[in-house]
XYZ file of C-alpha atoms in Angstrom:
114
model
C 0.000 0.000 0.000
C 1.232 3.014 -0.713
C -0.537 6.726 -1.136
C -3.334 6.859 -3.564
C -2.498 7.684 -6.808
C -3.094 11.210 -7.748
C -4.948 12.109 -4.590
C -2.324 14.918 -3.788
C -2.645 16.901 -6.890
C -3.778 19.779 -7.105
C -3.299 20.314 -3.179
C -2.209 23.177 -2.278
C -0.188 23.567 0.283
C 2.341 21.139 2.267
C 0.837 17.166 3.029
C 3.413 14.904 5.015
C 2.827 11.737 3.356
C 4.572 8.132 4.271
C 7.213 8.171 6.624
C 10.634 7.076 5.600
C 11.691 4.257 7.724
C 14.953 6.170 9.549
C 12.678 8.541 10.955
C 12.735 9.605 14.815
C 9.810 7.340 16.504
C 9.140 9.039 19.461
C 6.461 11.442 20.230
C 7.793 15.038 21.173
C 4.535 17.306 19.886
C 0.967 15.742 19.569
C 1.441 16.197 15.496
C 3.624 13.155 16.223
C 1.289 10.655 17.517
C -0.318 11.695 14.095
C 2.949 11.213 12.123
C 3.837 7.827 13.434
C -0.046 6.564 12.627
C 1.310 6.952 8.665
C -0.056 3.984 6.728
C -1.870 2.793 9.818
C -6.089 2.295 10.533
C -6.958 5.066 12.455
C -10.313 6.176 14.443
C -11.407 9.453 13.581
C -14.289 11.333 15.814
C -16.426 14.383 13.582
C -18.648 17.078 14.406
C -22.075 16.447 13.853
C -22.082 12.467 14.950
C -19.638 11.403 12.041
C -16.967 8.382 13.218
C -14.557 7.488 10.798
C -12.093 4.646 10.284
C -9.465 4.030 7.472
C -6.167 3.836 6.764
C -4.270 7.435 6.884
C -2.280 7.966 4.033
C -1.273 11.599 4.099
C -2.101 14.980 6.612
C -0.890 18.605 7.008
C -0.377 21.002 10.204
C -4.847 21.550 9.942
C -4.947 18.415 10.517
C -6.695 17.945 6.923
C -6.582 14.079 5.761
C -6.343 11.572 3.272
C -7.853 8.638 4.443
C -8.044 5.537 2.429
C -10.444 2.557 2.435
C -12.921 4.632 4.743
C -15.779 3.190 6.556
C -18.030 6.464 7.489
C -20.677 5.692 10.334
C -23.216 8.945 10.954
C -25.231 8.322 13.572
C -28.762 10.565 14.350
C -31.272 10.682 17.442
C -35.146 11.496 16.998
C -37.804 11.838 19.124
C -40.914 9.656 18.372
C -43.931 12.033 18.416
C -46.570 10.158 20.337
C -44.368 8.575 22.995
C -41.366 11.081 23.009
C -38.889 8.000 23.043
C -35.218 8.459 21.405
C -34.720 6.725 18.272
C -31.030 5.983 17.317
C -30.466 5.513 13.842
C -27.214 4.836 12.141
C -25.931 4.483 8.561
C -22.336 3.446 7.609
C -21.087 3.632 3.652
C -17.668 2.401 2.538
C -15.701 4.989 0.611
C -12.258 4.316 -0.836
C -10.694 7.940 -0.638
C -12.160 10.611 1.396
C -10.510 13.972 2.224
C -11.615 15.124 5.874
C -11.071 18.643 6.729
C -9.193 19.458 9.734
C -11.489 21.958 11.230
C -14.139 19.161 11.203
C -12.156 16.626 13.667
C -12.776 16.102 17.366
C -10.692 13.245 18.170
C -7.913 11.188 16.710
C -7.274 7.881 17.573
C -3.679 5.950 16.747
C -3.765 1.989 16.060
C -2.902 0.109 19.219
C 0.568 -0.604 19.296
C 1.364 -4.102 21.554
């Protein structure tokens, strides 16, 4: 696996894509954490009920991200009318790219390392 081809065109700006292997492994700034979760599945926690897990494949200092073979789970509450009882609802798709803006993110979860 590698990055997805032609993904980063067009982009402006800087994307820090697969780390070479010689590469300092140890986690100094929390942009780290993100760094060493290169070509790894990660979690990723979105406004607006939005979880998303994939495999990261490039991100910048926004936090922006290429994720790769994506499943997207949104997840919505309503309120049944006649006996005002919560309904959870939740849809997941597969997508194999998906850019996720940084702004969007609430949490970032790295692969668990044994």
């Amino acid at each position: 696996r590698g990055r997805p081809p032609d993904v980063l065109a067009g982009c402006s700006g800087r994307f820090r894509v697969m780390a070479a292997p010689e590469e300092d492994a140890t986690v100094k700034e929390p942009l780290d954490l993100i760094r060493l979760s290169l070509d790894e599945k990660v979690y990723v926690k979105m406004r607006g009920e939005r979880e998303l897990r994939g495999r990261l494949h490039a991100y910048d200092q926004h936090l922006n991200m290429i994720l790769g073979d994506v499943e997207e789970v949104i997840t919505t509450v309503e309120i049944d009318d006649e006996t005002y009882e919560e309904i959870i609802k939740t849809q997941k798709r597969m997508v194999p790219y998906l850019f996720v803006r940084g702004d969007g993110i609430i949490l970032v979860s790295p692969p668990l390392r044994a």
